XYZ file of C-alpha atoms in Angstrom:
595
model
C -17.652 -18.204 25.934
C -14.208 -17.742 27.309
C -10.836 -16.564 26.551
C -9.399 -19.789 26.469
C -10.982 -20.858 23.151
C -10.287 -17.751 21.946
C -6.500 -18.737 22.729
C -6.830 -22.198 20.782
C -8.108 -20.175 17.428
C -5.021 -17.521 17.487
C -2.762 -20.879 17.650
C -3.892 -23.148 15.728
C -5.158 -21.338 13.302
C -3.286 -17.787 12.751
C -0.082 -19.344 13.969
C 0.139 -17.009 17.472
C 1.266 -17.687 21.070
C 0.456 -14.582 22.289
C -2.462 -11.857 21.901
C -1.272 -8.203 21.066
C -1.654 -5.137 23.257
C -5.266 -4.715 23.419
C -6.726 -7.678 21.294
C -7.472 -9.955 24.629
C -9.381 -7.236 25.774
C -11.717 -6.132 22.786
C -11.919 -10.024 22.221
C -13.078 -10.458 25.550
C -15.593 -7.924 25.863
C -17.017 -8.846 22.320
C -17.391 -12.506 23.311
C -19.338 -11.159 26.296
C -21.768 -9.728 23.315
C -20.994 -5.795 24.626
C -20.411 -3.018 21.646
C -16.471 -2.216 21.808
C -14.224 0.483 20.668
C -11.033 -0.400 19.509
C -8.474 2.101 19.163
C -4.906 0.508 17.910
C -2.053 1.464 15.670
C -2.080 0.475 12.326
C -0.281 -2.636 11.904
C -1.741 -3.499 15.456
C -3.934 -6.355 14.773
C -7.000 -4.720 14.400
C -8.117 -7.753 12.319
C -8.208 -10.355 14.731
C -10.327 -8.897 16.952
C -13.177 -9.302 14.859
C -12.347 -12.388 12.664
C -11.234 -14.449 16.117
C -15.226 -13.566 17.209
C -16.448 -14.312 14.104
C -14.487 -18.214 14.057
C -16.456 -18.845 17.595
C -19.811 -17.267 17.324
C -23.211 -19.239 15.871
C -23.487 -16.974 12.855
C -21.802 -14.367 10.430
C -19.615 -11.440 11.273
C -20.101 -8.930 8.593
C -17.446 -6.385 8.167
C -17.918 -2.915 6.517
C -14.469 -2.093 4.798
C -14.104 1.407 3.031
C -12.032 0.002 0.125
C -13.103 -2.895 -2.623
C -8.756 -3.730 -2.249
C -8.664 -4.537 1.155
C -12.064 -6.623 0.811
C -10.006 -8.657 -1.440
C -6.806 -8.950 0.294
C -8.409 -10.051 3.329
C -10.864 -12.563 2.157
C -7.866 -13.406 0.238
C -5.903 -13.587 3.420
C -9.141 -15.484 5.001
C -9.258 -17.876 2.723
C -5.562 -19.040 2.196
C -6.365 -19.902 5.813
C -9.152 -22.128 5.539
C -11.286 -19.558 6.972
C -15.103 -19.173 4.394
C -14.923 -15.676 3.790
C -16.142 -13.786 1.163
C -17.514 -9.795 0.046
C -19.863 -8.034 -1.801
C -19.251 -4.669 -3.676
C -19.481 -2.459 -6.751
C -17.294 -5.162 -8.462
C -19.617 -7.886 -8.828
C -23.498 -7.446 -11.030
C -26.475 -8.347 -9.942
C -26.535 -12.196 -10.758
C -23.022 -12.247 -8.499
C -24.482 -10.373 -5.938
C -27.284 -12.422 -5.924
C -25.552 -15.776 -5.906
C -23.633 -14.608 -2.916
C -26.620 -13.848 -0.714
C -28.085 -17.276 -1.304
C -24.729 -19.054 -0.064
C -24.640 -16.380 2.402
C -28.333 -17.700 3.408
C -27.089 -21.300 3.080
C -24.580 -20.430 5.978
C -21.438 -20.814 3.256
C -19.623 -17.892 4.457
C -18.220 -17.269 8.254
C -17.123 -13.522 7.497
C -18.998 -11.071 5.149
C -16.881 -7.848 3.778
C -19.102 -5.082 2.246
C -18.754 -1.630 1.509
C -20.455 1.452 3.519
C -22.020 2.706 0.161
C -24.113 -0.702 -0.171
C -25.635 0.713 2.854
C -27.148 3.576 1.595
C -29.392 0.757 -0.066
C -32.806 -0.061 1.351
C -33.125 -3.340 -0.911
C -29.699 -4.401 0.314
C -30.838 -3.817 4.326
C -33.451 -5.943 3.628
C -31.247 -8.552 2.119
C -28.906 -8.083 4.860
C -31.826 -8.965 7.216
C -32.377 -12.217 6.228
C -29.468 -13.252 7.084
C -27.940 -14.376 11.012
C -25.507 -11.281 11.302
C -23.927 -12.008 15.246
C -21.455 -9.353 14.854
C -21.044 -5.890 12.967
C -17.068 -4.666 12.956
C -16.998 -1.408 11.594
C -13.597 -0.804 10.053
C -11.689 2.734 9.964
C -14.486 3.749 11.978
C -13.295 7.242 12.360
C -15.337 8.205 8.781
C -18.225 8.077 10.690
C -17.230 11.307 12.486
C -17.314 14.816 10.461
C -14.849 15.908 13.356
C -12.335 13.044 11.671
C -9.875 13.776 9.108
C -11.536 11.235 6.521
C -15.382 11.905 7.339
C -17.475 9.814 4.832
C -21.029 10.907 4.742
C -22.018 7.184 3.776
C -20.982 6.053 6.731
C -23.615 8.299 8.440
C -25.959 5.589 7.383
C -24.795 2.533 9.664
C -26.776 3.654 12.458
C -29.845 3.391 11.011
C -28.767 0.301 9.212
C -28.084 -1.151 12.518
C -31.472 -0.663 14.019
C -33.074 -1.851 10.975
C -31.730 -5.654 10.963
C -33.488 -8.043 12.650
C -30.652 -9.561 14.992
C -29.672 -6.312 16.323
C -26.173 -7.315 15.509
C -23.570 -6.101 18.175
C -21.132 -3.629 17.537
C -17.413 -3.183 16.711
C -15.415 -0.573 15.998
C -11.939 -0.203 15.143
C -9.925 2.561 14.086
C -6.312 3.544 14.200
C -6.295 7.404 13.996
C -8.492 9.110 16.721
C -8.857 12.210 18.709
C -10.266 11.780 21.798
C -13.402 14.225 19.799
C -14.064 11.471 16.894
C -13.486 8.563 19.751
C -16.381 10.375 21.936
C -18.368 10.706 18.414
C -17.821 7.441 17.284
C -19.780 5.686 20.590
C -22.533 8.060 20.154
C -23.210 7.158 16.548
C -22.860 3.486 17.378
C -24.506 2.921 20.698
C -21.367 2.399 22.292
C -20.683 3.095 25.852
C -17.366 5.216 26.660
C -16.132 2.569 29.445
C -15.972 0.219 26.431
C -13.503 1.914 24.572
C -10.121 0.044 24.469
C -7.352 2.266 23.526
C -3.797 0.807 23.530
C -1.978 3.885 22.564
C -1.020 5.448 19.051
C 2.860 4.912 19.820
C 4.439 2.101 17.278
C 7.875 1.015 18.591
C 8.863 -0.038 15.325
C 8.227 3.138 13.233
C 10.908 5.227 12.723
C 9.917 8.996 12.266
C 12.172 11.704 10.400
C 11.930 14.992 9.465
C 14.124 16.478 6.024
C 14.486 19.962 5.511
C 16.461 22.022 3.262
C 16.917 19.840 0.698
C 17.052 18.148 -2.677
C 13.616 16.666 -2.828
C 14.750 14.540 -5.967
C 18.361 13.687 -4.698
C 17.063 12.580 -1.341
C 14.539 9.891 -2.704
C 17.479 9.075 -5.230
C 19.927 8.463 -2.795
C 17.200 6.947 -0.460
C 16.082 4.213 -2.187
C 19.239 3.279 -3.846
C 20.473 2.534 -0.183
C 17.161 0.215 -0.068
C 17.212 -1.321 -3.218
C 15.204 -4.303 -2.455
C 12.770 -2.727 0.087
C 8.868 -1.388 -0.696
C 8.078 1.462 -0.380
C 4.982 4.542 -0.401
C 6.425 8.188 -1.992
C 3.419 10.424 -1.412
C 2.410 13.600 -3.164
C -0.069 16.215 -2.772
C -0.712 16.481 -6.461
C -1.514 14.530 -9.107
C 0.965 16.702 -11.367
C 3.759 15.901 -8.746
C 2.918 11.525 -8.693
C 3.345 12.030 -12.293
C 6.569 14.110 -12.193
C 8.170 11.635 -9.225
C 7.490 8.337 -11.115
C 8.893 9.364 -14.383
C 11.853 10.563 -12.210
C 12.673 7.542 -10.688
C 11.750 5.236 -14.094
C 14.570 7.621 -15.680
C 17.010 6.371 -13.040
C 15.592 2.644 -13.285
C 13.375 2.283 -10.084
C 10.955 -0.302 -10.392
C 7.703 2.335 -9.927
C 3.809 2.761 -10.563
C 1.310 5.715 -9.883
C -1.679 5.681 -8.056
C -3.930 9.018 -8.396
C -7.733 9.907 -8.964
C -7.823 10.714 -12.142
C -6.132 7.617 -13.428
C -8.812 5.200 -15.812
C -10.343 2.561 -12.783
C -8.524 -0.622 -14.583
C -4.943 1.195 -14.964
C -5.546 2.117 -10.718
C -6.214 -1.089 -9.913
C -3.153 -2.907 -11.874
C -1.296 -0.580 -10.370
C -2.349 -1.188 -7.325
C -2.226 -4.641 -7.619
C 1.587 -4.520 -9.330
C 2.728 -2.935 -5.923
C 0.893 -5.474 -4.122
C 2.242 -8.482 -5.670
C 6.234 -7.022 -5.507
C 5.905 -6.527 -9.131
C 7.176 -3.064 -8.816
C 9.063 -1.341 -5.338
C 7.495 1.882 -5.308
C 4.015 3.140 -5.612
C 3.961 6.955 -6.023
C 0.642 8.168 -4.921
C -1.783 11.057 -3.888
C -3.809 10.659 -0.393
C -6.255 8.267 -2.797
C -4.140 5.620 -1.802
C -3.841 3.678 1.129
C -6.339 3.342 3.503
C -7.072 -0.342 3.837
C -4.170 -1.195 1.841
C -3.207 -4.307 3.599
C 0.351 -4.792 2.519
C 2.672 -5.956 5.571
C 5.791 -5.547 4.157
C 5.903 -1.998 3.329
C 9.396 -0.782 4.711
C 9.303 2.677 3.878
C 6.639 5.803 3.450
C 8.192 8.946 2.704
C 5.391 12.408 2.025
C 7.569 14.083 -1.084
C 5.154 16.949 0.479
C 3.395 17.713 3.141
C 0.091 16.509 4.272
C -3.165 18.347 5.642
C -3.499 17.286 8.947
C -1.092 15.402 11.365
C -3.787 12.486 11.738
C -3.561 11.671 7.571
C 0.072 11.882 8.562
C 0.418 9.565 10.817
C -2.185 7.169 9.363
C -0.234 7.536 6.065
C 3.206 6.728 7.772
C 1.532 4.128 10.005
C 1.366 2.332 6.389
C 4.803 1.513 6.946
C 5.879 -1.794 9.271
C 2.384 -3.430 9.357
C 4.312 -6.755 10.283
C 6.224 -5.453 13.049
C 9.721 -5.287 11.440
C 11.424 -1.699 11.966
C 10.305 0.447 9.034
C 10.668 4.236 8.454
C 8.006 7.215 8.015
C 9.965 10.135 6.422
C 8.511 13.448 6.042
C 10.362 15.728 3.059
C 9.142 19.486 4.804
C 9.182 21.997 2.386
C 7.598 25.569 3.438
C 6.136 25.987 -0.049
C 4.529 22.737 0.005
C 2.086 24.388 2.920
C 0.650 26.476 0.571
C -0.630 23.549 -1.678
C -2.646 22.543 1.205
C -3.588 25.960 2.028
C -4.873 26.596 -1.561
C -7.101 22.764 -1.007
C -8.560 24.121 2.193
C -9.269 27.421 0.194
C -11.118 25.412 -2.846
C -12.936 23.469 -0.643
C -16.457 23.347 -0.069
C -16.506 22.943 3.633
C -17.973 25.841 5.657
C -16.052 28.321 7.401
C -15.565 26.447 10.726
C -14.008 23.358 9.302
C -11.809 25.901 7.318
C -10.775 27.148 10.301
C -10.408 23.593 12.439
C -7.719 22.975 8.739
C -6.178 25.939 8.659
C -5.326 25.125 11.701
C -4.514 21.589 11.711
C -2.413 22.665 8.567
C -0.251 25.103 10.961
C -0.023 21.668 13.388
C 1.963 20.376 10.524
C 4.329 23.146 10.367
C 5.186 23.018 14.313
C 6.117 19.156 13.673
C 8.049 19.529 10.916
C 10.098 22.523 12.967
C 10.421 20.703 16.312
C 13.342 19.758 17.887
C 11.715 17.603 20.298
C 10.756 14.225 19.781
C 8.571 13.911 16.708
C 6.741 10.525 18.204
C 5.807 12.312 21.694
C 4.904 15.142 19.521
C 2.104 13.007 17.293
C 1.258 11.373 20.744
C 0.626 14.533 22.701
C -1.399 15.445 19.958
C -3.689 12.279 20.638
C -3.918 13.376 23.999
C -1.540 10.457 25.306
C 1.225 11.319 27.385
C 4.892 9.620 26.578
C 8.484 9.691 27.262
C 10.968 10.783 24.197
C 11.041 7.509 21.495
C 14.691 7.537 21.301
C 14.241 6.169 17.904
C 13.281 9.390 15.515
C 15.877 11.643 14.146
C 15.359 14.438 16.722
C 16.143 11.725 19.485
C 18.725 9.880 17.509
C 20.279 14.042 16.892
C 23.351 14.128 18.768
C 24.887 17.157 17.706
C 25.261 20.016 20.338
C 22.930 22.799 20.247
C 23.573 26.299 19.787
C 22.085 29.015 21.408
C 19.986 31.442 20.035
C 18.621 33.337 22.542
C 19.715 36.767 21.508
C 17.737 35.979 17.546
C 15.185 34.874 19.603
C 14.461 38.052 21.204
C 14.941 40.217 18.736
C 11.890 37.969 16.892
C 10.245 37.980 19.549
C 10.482 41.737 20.156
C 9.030 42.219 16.831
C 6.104 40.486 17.790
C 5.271 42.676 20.687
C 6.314 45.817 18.983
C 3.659 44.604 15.849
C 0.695 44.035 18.900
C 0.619 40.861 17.127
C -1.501 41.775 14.448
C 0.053 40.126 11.637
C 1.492 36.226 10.427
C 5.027 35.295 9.984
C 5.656 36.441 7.120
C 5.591 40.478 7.836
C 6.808 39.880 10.930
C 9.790 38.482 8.473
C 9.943 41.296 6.328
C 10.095 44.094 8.843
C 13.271 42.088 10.873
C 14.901 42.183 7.714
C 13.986 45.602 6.601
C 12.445 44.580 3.302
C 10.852 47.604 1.381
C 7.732 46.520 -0.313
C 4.392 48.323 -0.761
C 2.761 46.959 2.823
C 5.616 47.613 5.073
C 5.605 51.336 3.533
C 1.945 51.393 3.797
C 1.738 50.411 7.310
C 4.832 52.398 8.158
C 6.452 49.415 9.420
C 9.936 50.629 8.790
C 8.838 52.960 11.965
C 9.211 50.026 13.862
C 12.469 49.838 16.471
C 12.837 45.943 15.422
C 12.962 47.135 11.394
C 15.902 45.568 9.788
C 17.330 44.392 12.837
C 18.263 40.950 11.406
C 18.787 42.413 7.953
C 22.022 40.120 7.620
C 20.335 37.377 7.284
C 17.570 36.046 4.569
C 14.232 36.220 4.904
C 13.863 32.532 4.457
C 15.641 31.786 7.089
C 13.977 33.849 9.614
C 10.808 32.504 8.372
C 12.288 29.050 9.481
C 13.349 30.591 12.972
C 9.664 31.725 13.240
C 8.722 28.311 12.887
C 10.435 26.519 15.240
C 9.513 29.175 18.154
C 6.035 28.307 16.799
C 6.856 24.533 17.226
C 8.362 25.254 20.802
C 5.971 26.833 22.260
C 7.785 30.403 22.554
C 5.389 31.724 20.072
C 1.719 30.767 18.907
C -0.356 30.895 16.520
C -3.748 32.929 16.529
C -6.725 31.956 13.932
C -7.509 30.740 11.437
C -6.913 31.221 7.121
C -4.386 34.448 8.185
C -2.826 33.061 11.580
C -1.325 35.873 13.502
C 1.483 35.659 15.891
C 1.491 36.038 19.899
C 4.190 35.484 22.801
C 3.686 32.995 24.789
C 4.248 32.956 28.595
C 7.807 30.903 28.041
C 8.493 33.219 25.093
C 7.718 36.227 27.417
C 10.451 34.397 29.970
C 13.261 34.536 26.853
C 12.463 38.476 26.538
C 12.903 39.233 30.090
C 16.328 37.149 30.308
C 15.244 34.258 32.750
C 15.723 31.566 30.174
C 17.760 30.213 27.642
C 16.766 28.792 23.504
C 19.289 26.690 21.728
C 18.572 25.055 18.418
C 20.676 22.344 16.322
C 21.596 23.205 12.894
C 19.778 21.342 9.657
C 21.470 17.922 9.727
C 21.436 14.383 7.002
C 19.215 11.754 7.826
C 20.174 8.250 8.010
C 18.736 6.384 5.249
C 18.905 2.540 6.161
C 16.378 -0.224 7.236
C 18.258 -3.493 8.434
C 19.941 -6.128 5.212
C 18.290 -8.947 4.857
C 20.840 -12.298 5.022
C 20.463 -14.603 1.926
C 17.948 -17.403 3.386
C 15.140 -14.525 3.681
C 15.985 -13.628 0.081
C 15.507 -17.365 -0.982
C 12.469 -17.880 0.749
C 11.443 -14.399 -0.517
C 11.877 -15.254 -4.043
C 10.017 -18.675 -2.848
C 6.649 -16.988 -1.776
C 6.848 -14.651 -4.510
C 6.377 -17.309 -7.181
C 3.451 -18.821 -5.060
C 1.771 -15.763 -4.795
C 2.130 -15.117 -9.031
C 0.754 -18.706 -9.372
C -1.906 -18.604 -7.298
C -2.795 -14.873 -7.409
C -2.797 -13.549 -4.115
C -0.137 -10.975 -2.947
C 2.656 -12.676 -1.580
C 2.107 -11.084 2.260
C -0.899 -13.311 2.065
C 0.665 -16.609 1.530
C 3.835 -15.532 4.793
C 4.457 -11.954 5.856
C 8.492 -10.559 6.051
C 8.071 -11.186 9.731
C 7.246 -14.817 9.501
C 10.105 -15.489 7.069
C 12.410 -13.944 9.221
C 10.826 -16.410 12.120
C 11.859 -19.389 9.546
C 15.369 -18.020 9.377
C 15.812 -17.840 13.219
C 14.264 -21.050 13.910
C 15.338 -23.069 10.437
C 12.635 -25.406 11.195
C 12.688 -28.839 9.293
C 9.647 -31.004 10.763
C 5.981 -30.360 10.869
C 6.289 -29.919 14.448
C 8.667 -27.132 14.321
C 7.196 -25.321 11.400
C 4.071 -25.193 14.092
C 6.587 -23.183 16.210
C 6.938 -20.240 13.609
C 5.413 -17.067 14.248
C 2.223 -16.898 11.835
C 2.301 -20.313 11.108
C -1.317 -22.331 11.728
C -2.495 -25.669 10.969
C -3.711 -24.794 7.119
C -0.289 -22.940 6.404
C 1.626 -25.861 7.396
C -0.630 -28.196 5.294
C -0.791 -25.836 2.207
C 3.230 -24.514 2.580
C 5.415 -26.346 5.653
C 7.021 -28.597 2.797
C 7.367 -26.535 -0.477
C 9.139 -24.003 2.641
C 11.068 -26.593 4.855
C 12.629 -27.924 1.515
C 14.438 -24.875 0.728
C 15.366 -24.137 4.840
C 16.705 -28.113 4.602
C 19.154 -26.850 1.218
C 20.615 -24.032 2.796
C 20.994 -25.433 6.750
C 22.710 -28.568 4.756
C 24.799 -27.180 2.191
C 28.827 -27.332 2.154
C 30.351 -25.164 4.209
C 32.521 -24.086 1.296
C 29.394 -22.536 -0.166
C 27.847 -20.542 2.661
């Protein structure tokens, strides 16, 4: 089986000229019937390397999906397309369940979406077995590793699940968050040899990343999503307390909004879920509950209110932004008391003390990237282990204020450091620059201390801050793990000799804009959403942003050039090219006068 067919299924039926970076490849090593690792962005295409397979193979693709919402979306999806697709999950009883399998026996279905949990079923494995599974894609495969930042212990099961079916199914993979670690964990679980890992990089040219610091949490989001009025849009929070706060906020002030938490009743979650889904409301204001899976395209805008545990739920959190490709923003609100929310999770917790220590000290990771001044994409990269030139899209690259320089603070922090054989954390190396007088520093007989109170002009705050961003470049680190102590570094150890130079830009606005849309997108907007409310499907599945704005640069009015639009496949011309082309023929032919 060759490429080229695969080619014919991307046109004529999902609408594509081209594959993505990475898709040809994963595509053509799983038609060659070889278990593959996929490693792509979100909003990378992740999808078509398994349901492309599954349209050419003798057989059924089944598809383990960690969330009963994005089982639905994309059989949803599937099926608008002509494609037989269907799921299985907690959702349905036992007669549903049961009526499935026998269409599923009957050769019905093309794609099967299930849950991990069903898994952990032996009657299930044995129903699973009598069926002709060709392909297995594992989706967000990374909860199969406890190294990940989202480890599911069900997931432990798909090994065994694996050897137990009778076809010996091949293997996919896909994931869009990790390490090179949870990659190298991932193929040993799963059989799946490292040279068949396809990684196309964790950069996405279309996400814009910012940093905010120092100010109005409230006013910020105000102000931000008045300027984007007709955009959606993910606020997360780390607590439930703080969803709740932030969504009767932003009702008070008449933002379309809905909550998404954990302790919410199951049916209120999912109408929530599904409000956002369907455009019935902008903003969904959620905890770290939400999201993963959530297969919403036209999400222009994620902004963490606080900040997250790890830089991999980050990014994978942000990455929820700009699925279709259109430029979308990932904002990140840093607030230093926000850290210890997080620390006070990874003190709760239940994990031993090693994988405290691995998140206390992914939790300090978080810090550095907030306090950078380098670019905040080739910082998330490096972190990957993938080497890149500056973005020039984030705000630190987009910064083009002149830097000041700071050497002389620097070395007086610094200094302190030293003079404290760094024994302690920031925060009393803090309090003995600016000569506080509290129980510990008299205890210790820190005021002693040549470098006591030798920055007493300024707050403590704000030397806190200063620690920071030596932390985040590299003149300082960070030793261990729940109490992180402080060290020089080599470059730092440069600064206090004299042989180099720090400079550091003072706390600046972000830009708060994502590009207007002109008034034929809004028509044809307003067009899909009242096909999606009648036929109940979010409107992303019917055309995503990124295939209306195809339609308004091409203004297509024949079947043949409807073909020509970006997304656009055989059944979506059948099912939409008309009820669409009607609208594009009103506004290409209307008076002048009126445009």
């Amino acid at each position: 089986m060759d490429l080229a067919a695969a080619q014919q299924v991307l046109k004529t039926t999902f609408g594509y000229d081209e594959f993505r970076p990475g898709q040809k490849a994963v595509i053509e090593q799983v038609l060659a019937g070889q278990n593959t690792l996929a490693v792509m962005p979100t909003g990378g295409g992740k999808s078509l390397c398994y349901q492309i397979p599954a349209l050419l193979f003798e057989g059924l693709t089944v598809v383990v999906s960690p969330l009963i919402s994005l089982m639905k979306d994309q059989v949803d999806a599937l099926n608008d397309n002509g494609i037989a697709a269907t799921f299985i999950n907690s959702s349905m009883d036992y007669r549903e369940i049961n009526l499935r399998l026998q269409e599923l026996r009957a050769g019905d279905y093309t794609l099967l979406y299930i849950a991990p949990e069903r898994l952990d079923s032996p009657q299930f494995i044995q129903s699973l077995g009598n069926l002709p599974i060709r392909l297995l894609a594992i989706d967000e495969a990374h909860c199969i590793s406890q190294w990940g930042h989202d480890f599911r212990p069900s997931y432990l099961a798909l090994s065994t699940a694996i050897e137990q079916l009778p076809t010996q199914p091949q293997v996919l993979a896909l994931t869009a968050t990790a390490t090179e670690q949870v990659a190298q964990d991932i193929c040993q679980r799963l059989k799946i040899s490292p040279d068949k890992e396809v990684n196309t990089g964790f950069a996405r040219d279309n996400l814009d990343l910012s940093v905010v610091k120092d100010q109005d949490t409230d006013r910020y989001i105000l102000d931000y999503l008045s300027a984007n009025a007709n955009e959606a849009g993910i606020i997360y929070a780390s607590t439930r307390k703080e969803v709740t706060r932030l969504v009767a906020l932003l009702k008070r002030h008449h933002v379309q909004a809905t909550m998404y938490h954990a302790g919410l009743d199951d049916d209120v979650r999912r109408q929530n879920q599904e409000d956002f889904l369907y455009d019935r409301v902008q903003v969904m204001v959620a905890t770290n509950a939400f999201g993963m899976g959530i297969d919403k395209s036209n999400v222009r805008f994620v902004i963490h209110a606080q900040v997250p545990g790890t830089l991999e739920a980050y990014y994978q959190e942000a990455g929820r932004a700009g699925r279709d490709g259109l430029p979308s923003q990932a904002i990140l609100i840093y607030r230093a008391k926000d850290i210890q929310i997080q620390h006070f999770f990874i003190d709760e917790s239940e994990m031993d003390d090693e994988h405290k220590h691995r998140s206390y000290h992914k939790l300090q990771l978080m810090t550095q990237y907030a306090n950078t001044q380098g670019c905040l994409q080739q910082f998330i990269l490096n972190y990957f282990g993938e080497d890149s030139e500056p973005c020039g899209r984030c705000s630190n690259c987009r910064d083009d204020r002149t830097a000041q320089d700071i050497t002389t603070a620097t070395q007086k922090v610094l200094s302190c450091v030293v003079r404290l054989h760094s024994r302690f954390g920031k925060g009393v190396v803090a309090q003995v620059l600016c000569g506080a007088n509290n129980q510990r520093v008299r205890e210790l007989n820190l005021s002693e201390l040549p470098t006591y109170g030798i920055m007493a002009g300024q707050r403590q705050k704000s030397v806190t801050e200063l620690i920071d961003f030596l932390t985040a470049t590299g003149y300082l680190q960070t030793m261990g793990g729940q109490y992180p102590t402080l060290a020089v570094t080599q470059a730092g150890v440069a600064v206090l000799k004299g042989e180099s130079q720090v400079m550091r830009k003072t706390a600046q606005t972000v830009e708060k804009s994502v590009p207007v849309n002109d008034a034929l997108f809004e028509q044809l907007r307003t067009l899909r959403h009242g096909l999606a409310e009648t036929q109940h499907v979010p409107p992303f599945v019917i055309f995503s942003d990124k295939t209306l704005h195809s339609m308004c640069d091409l203004l297509p009015e024949n079947d043949d050039a409807f073909l020509n639009v970006k997304g656009v496949g055989a059944s979506k011309l059948e099912k939409y090219g008309e009820t669409f082309m009607a609208t594009i023929r009103a506004y290409v032919h209307q008076p002048a006068t009126a445009n």
